[in-house]
PDB file of C-alpha atoms in Angstrom:
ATOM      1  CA  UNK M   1      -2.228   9.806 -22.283  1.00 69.00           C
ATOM      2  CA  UNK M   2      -4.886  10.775 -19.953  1.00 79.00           C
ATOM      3  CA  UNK M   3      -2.934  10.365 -17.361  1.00 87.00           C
ATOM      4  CA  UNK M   4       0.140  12.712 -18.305  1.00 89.00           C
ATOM      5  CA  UNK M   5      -2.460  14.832 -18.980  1.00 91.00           C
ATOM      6  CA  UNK M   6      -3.335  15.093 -15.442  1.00 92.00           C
ATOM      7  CA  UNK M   7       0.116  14.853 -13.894  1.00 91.00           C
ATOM      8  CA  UNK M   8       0.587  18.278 -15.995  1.00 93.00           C
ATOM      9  CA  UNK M   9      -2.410  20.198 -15.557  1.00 93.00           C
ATOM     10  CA  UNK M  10      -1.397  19.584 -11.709  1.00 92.00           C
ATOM     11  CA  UNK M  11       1.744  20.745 -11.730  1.00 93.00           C
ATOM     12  CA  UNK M  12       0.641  23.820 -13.651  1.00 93.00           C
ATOM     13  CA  UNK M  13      -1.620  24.076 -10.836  1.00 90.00           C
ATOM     14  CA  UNK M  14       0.649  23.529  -8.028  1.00 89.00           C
ATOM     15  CA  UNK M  15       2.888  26.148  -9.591  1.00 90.00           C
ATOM     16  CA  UNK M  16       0.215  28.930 -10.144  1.00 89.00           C
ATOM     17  CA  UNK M  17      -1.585  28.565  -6.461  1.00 84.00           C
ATOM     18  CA  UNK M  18       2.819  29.148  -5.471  1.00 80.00           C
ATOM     19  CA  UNK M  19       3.110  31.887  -7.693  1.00 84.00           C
ATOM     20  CA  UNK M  20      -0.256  33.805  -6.300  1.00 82.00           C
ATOM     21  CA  UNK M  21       0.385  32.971  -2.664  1.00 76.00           C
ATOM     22  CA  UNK M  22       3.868  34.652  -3.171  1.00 73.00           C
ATOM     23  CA  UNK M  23       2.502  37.802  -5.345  1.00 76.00           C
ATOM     24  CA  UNK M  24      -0.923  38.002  -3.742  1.00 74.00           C
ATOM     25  CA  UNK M  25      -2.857  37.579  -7.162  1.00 74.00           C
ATOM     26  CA  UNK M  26      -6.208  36.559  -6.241  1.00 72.00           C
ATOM     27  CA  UNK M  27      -6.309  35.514  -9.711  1.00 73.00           C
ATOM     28  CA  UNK M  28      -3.576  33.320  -9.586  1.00 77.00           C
ATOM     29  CA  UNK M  29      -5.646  31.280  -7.690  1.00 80.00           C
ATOM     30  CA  UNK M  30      -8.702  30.647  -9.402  1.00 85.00           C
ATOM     31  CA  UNK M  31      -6.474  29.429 -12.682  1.00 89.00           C
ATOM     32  CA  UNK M  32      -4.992  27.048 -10.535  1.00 88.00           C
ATOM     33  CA  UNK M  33      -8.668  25.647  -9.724  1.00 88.00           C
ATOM     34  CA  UNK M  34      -9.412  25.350 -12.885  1.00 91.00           C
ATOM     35  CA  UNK M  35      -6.283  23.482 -13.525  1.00 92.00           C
ATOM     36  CA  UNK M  36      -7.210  21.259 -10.568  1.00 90.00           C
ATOM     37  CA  UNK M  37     -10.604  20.574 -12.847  1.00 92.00           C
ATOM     38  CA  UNK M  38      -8.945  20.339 -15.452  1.00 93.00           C
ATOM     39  CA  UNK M  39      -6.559  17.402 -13.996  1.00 93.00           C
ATOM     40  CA  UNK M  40      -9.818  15.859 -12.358  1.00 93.00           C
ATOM     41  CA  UNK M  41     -11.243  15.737 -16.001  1.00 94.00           C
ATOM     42  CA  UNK M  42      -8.427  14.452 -17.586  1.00 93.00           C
ATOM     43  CA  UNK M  43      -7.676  11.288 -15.080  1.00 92.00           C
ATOM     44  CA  UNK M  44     -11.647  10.369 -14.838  1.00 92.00           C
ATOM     45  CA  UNK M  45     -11.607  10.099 -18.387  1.00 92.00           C
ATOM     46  CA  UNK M  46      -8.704   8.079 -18.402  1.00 88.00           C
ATOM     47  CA  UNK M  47      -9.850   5.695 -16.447  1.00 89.00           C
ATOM     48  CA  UNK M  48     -13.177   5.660 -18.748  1.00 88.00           C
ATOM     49  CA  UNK M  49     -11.329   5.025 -21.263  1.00 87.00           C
ATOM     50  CA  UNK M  50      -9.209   2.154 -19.580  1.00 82.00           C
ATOM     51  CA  UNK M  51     -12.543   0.130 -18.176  1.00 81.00           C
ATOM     52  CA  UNK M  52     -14.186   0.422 -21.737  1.00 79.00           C
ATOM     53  CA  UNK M  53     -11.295  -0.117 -24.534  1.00 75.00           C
ATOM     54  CA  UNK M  54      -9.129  -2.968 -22.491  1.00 68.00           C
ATOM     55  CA  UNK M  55      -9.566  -3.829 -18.625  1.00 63.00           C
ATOM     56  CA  UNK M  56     -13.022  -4.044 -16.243  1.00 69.00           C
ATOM     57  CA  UNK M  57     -12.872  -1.625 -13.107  1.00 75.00           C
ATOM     58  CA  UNK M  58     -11.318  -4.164 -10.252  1.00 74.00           C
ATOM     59  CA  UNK M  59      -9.742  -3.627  -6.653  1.00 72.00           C
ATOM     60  CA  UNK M  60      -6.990  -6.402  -8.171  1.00 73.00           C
ATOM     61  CA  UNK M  61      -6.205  -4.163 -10.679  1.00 78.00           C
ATOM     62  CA  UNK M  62      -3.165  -1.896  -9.012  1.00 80.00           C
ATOM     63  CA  UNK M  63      -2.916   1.150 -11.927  1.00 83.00           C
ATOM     64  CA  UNK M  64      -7.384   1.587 -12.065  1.00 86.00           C
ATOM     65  CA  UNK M  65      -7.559   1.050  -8.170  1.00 87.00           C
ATOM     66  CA  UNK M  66      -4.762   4.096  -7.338  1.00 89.00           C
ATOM     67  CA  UNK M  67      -5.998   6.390 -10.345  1.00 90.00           C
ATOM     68  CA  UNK M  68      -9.696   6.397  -8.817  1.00 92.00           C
ATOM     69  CA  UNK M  69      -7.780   6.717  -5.049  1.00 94.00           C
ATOM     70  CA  UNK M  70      -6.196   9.679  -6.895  1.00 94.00           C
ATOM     71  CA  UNK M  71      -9.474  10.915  -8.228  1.00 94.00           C
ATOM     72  CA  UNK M  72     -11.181  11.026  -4.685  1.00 95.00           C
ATOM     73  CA  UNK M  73      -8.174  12.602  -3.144  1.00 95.00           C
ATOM     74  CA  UNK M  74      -8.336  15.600  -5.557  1.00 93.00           C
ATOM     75  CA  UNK M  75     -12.700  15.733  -5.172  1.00 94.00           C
ATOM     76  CA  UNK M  76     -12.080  15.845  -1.655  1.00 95.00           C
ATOM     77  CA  UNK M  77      -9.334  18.243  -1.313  1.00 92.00           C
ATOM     78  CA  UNK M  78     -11.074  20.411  -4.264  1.00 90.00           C
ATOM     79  CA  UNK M  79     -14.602  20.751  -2.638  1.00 92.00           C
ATOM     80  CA  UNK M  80     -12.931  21.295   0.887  1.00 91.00           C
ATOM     81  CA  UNK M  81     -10.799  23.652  -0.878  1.00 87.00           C
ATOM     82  CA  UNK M  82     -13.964  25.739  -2.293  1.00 86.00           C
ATOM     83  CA  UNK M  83     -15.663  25.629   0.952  1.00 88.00           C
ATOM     84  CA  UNK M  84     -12.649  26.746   3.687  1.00 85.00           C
ATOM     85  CA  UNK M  85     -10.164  28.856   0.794  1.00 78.00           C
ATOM     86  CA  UNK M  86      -7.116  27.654   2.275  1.00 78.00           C
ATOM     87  CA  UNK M  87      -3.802  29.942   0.793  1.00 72.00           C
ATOM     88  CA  UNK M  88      -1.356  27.129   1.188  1.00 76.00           C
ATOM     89  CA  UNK M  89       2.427  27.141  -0.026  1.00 72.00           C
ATOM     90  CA  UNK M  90       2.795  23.470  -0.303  1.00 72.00           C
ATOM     91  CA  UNK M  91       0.037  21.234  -0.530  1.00 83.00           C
ATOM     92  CA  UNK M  92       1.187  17.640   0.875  1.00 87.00           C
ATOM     93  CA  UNK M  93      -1.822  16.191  -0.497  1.00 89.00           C
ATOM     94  CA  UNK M  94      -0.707  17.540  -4.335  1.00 90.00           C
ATOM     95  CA  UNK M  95       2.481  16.006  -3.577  1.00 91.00           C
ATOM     96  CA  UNK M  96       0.928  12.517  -2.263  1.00 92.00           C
ATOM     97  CA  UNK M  97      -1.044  12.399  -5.680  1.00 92.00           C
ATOM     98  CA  UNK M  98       1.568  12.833  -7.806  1.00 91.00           C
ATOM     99  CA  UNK M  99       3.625   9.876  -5.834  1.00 91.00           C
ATOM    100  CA  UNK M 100       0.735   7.829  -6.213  1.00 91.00           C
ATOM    101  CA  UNK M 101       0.321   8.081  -9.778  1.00 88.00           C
ATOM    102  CA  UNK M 102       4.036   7.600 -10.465  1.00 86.00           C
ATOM    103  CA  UNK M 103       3.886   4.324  -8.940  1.00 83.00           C
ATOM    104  CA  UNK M 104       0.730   3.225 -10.484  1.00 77.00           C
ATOM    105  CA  UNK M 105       2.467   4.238 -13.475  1.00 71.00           C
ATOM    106  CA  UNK M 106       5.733   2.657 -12.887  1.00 69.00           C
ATOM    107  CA  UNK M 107       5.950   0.428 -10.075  1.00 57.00           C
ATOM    108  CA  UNK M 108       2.735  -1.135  -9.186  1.00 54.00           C
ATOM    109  CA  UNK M 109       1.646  -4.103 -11.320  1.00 57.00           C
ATOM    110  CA  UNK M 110      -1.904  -4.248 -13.190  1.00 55.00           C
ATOM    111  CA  UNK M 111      -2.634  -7.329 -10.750  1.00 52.00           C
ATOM    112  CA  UNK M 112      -4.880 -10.371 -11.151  1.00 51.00           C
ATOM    113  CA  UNK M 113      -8.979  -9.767 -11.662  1.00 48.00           C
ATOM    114  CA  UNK M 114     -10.385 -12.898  -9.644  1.00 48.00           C
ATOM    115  CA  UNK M 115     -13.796 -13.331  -8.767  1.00 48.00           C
ATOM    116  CA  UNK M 116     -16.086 -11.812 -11.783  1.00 50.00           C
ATOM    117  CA  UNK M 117     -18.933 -12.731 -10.596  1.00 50.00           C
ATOM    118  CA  UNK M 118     -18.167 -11.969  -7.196  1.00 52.00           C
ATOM    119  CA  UNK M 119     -17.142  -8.539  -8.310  1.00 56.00           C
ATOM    120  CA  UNK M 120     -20.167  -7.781 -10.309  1.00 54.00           C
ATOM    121  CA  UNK M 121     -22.295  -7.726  -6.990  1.00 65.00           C
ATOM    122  CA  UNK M 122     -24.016  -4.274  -5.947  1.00 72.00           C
ATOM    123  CA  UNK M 123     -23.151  -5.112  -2.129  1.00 75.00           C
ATOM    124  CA  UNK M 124     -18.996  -5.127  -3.234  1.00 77.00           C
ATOM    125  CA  UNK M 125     -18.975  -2.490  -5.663  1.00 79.00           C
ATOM    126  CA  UNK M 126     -20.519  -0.290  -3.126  1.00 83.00           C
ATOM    127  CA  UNK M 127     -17.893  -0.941  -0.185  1.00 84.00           C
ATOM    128  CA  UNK M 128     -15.483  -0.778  -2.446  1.00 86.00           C
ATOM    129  CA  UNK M 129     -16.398   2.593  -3.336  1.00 90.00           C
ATOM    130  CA  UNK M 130     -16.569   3.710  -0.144  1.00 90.00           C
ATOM    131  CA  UNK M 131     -13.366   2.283   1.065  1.00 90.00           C
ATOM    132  CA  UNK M 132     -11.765   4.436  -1.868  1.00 93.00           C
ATOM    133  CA  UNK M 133     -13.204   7.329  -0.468  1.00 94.00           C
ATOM    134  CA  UNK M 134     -12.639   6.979   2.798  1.00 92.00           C
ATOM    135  CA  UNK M 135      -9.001   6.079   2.044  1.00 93.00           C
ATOM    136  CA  UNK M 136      -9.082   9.560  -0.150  1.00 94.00           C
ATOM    137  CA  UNK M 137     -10.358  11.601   2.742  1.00 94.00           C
ATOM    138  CA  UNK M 138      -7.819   9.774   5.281  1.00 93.00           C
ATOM    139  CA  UNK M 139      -5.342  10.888   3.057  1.00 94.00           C
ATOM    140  CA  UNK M 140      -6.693  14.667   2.566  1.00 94.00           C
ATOM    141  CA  UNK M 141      -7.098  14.588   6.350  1.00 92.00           C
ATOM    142  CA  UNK M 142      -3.235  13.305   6.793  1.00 91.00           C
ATOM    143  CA  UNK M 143      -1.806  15.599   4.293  1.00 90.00           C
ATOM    144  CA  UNK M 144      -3.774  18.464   5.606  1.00 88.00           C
ATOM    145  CA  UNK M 145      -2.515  18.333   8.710  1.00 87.00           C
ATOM    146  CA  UNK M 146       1.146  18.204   7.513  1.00 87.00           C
ATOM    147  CA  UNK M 147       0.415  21.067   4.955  1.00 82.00           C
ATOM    148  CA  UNK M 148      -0.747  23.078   7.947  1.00 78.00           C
ATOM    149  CA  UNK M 149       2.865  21.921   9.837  1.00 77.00           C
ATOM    150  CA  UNK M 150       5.002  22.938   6.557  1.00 75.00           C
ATOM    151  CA  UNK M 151       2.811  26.052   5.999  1.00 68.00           C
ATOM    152  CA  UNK M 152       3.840  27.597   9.553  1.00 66.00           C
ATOM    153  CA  UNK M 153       6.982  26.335   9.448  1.00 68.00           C
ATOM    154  CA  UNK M 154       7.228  28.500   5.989  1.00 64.00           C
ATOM    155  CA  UNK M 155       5.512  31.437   7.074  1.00 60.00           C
ATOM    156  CA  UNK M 156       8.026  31.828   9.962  1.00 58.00           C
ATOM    157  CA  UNK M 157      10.307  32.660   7.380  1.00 57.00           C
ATOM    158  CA  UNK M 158       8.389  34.192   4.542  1.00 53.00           C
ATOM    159  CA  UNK M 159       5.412  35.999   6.221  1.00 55.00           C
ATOM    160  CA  UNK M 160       3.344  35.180   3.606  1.00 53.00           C
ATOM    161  CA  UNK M 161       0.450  33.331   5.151  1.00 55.00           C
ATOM    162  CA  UNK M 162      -2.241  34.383   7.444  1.00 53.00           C
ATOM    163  CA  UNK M 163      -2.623  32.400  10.784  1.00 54.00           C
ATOM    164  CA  UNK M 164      -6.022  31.931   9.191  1.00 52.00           C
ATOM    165  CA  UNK M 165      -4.965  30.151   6.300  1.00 57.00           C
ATOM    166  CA  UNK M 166      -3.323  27.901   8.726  1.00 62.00           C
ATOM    167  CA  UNK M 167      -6.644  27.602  10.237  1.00 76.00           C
ATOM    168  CA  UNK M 168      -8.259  26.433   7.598  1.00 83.00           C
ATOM    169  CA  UNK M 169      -5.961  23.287   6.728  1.00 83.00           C
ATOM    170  CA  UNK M 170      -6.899  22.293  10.154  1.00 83.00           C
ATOM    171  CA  UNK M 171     -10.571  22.428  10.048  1.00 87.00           C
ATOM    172  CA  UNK M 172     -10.146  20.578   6.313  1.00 90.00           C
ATOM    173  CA  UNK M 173      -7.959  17.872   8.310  1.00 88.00           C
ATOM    174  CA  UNK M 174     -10.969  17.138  10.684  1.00 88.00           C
ATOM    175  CA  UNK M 175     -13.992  17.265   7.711  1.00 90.00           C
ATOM    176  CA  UNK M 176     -12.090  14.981   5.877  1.00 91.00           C
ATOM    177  CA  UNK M 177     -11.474  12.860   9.232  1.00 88.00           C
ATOM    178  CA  UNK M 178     -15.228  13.129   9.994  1.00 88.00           C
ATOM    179  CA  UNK M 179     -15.835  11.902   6.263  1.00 91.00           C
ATOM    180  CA  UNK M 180     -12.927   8.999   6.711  1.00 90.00           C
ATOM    181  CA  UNK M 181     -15.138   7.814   9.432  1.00 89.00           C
ATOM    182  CA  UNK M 182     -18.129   7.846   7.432  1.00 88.00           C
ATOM    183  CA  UNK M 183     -16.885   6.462   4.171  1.00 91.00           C
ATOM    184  CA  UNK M 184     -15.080   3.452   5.925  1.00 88.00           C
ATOM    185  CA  UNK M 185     -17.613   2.824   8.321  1.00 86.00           C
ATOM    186  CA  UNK M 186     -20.056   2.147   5.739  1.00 84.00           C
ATOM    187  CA  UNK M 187     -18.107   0.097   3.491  1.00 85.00           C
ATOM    188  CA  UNK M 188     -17.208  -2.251   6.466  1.00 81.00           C
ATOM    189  CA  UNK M 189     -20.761  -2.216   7.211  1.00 74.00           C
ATOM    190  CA  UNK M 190     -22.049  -3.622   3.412  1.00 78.00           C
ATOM    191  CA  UNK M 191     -18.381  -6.002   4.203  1.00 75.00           C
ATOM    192  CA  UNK M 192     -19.971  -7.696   7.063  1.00 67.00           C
ATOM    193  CA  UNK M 193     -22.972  -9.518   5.286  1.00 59.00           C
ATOM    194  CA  UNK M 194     -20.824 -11.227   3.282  1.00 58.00           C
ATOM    195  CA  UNK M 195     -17.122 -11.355   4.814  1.00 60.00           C
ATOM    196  CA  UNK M 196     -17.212 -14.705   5.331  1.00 52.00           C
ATOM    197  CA  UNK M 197     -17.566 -15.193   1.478  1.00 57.00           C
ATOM    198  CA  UNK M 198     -15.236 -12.763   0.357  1.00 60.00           C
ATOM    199  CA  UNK M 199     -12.256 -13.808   2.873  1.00 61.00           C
ATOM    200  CA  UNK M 200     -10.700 -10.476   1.989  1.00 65.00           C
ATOM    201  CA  UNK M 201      -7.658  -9.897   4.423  1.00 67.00           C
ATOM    202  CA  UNK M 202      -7.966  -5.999   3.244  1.00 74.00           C
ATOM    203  CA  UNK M 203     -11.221  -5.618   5.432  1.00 75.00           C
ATOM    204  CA  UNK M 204      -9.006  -5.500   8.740  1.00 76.00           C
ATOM    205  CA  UNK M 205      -6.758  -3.335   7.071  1.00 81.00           C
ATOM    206  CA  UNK M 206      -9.891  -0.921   6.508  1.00 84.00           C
ATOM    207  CA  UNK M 207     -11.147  -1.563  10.081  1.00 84.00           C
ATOM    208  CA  UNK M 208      -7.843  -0.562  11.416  1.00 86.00           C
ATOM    209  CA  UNK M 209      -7.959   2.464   9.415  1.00 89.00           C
ATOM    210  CA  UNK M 210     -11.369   3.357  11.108  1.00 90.00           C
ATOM    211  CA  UNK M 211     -10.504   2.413  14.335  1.00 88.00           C
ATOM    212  CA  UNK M 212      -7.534   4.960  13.996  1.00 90.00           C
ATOM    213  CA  UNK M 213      -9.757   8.021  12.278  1.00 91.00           C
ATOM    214  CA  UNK M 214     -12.116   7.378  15.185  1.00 89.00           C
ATOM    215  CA  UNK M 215      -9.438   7.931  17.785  1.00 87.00           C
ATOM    216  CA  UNK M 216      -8.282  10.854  16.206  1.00 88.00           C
ATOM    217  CA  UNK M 217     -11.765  12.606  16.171  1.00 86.00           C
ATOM    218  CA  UNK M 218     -12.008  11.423  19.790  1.00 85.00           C
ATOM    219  CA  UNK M 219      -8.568  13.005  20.776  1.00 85.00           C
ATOM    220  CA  UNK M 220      -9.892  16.272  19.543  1.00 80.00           C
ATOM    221  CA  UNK M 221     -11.555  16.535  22.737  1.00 78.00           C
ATOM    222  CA  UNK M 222      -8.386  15.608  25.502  1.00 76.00           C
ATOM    223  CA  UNK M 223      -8.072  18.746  27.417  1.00 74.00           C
ATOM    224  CA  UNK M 224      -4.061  18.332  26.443  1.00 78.00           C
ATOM    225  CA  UNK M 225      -2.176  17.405  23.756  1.00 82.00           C
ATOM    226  CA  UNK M 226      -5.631  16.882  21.649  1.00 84.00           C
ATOM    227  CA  UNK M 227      -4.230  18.614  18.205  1.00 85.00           C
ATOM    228  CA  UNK M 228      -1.184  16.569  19.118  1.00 86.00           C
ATOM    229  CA  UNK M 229      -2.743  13.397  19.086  1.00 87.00           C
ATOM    230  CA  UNK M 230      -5.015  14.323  16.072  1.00 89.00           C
ATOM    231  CA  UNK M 231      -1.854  14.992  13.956  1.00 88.00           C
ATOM    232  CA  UNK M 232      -0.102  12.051  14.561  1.00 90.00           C
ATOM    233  CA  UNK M 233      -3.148   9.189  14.877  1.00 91.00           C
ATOM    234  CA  UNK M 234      -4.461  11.586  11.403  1.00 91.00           C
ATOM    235  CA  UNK M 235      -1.203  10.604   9.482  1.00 91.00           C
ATOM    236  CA  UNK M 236      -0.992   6.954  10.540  1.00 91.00           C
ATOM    237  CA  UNK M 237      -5.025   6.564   9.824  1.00 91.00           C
ATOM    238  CA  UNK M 238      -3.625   7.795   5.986  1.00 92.00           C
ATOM    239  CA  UNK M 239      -1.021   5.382   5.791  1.00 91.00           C
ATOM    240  CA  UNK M 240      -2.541   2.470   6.898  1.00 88.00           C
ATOM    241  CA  UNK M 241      -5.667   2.793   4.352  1.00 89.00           C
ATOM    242  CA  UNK M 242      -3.576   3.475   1.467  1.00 87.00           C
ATOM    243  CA  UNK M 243      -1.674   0.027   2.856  1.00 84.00           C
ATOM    244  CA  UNK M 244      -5.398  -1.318   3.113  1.00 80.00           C
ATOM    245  CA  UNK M 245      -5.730  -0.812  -0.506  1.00 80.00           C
ATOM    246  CA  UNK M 246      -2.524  -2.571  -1.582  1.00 76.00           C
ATOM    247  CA  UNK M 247      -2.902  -5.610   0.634  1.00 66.00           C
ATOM    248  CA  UNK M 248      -1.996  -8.834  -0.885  1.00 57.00           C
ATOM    249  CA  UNK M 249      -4.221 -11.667  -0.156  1.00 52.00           C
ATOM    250  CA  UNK M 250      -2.783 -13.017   3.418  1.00 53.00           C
ATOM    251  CA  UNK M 251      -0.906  -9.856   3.814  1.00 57.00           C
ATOM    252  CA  UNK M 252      -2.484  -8.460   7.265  1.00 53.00           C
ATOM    253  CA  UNK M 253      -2.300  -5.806   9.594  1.00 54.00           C
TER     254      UNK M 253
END
């Protein structure tokens, strides 16, 4: 129930931050913020209520493990939101969340919880954190950078947004980068005390992600072709975390 909840409070919100963009209500846009809260509300409780009435938070289990990817992606883009005021038309991100809860919803299985005990250790709940969060901000960074492509595309033919607008989904696309690095870098850090333990195959998937959000921050700096390279290596970074997160056991990169 939670859930819908969610899934409806954001479309509200996607369709209010549309309608002021197009009328120029400043107004417009804070209710769609506090839609956006209202969403982020709504799905963290569901998950609550999930982990304390039936199943135990757990990477195996598909549905939890995408709702709390969900959850970061929507902290991120929020807080980067507040900080850079981006007037968007389309927000790619939005658009990713919604996909992502459909098919924890409908087409991802709840999985198999293996390894309580293993599970219940400080050193893998922390990484595992992380690597949620750094797969969130991958996939802020990836969807910001198409936002800003749709956005000018759009505003070719609307006039409705500012180059600075456009601006400002780029400078989110490289925070979020910055905090992809972070996030995954320090999950695969805690990972490495104990790798040989866990024999996760989703560890290379995460180290592939990082290895790709650290060549994107470093092609910011090619004297051509830098923002080229950052779009593309941005997008790819996204995808192959959220892969990271679904790996089966043997499944590798």
């Amino acid at each position: 129930m939670g859930t819908l909840v969610a899934v409806l409070l954001l479309i509200i919100a996607m369709a209010l931050r549309g309608l002021a963009v197009a009328l120029k209500r400043e107004g417009g846009l804070w209710l769609a913020a506090v839609a956006r809260l209202g969403a982020w509300i709504a799905l963290a409780s569901s998950i609550w209520w999930t982990t304390a009435a039936s199943a135990p938070w757990s990477t195996f289990h598909f549905p939890l493990l995408i709702q709390s990817l969900v959850l970061a992606i929507w902290a991120i883009d929020g807080v980067l939101s507040w900080r850079f005021r981006p007037v968007v038309i389309v927000s790619v991100a939005d658009l990713i969340s919604l996909a992502l809860i459909a098919v924890g919803a409908f087409g991802a299985p709840p999985g198999r919880v293996s390894s309580s005990c293993l599970q219940s250790l400080p050193l893998w709940v922390g990484q595992w954190l992380l690597f949620i969060i750094g797969s969130g901000a991958a996939i802020v960074a990836g969807g910001n950078v198409l936002t800003s492509t749709v956005d000018a595309a759009l505003a070719g033919r609307l006039r409705q947004l500012p180059r600075s607008s456009r601006t400002a989904s780029s400078v989110m696309a490289r925070e979020a980068n910055q905090l992809t690095l972070v996030a995954l870098g320090g999950g695969l850090i805690l990972g490495l005390g104990w790798a040989w333990y866990q024999g996760d195959p989703r560890l290379l998937w995460m180290t592939s992600a990082w290895l790709l959000a650290a060549m994107a921050f470093t092609a910011l700096s090619l004297p051509r072709g830098g923002e080229r390279w950052f779009t593309w290596l941005t997008v790819v970074a996204a995808a192959v975390a959220l892969s990271g997160l679904w790996a089966a056991p043997g499944l590798h990169p």
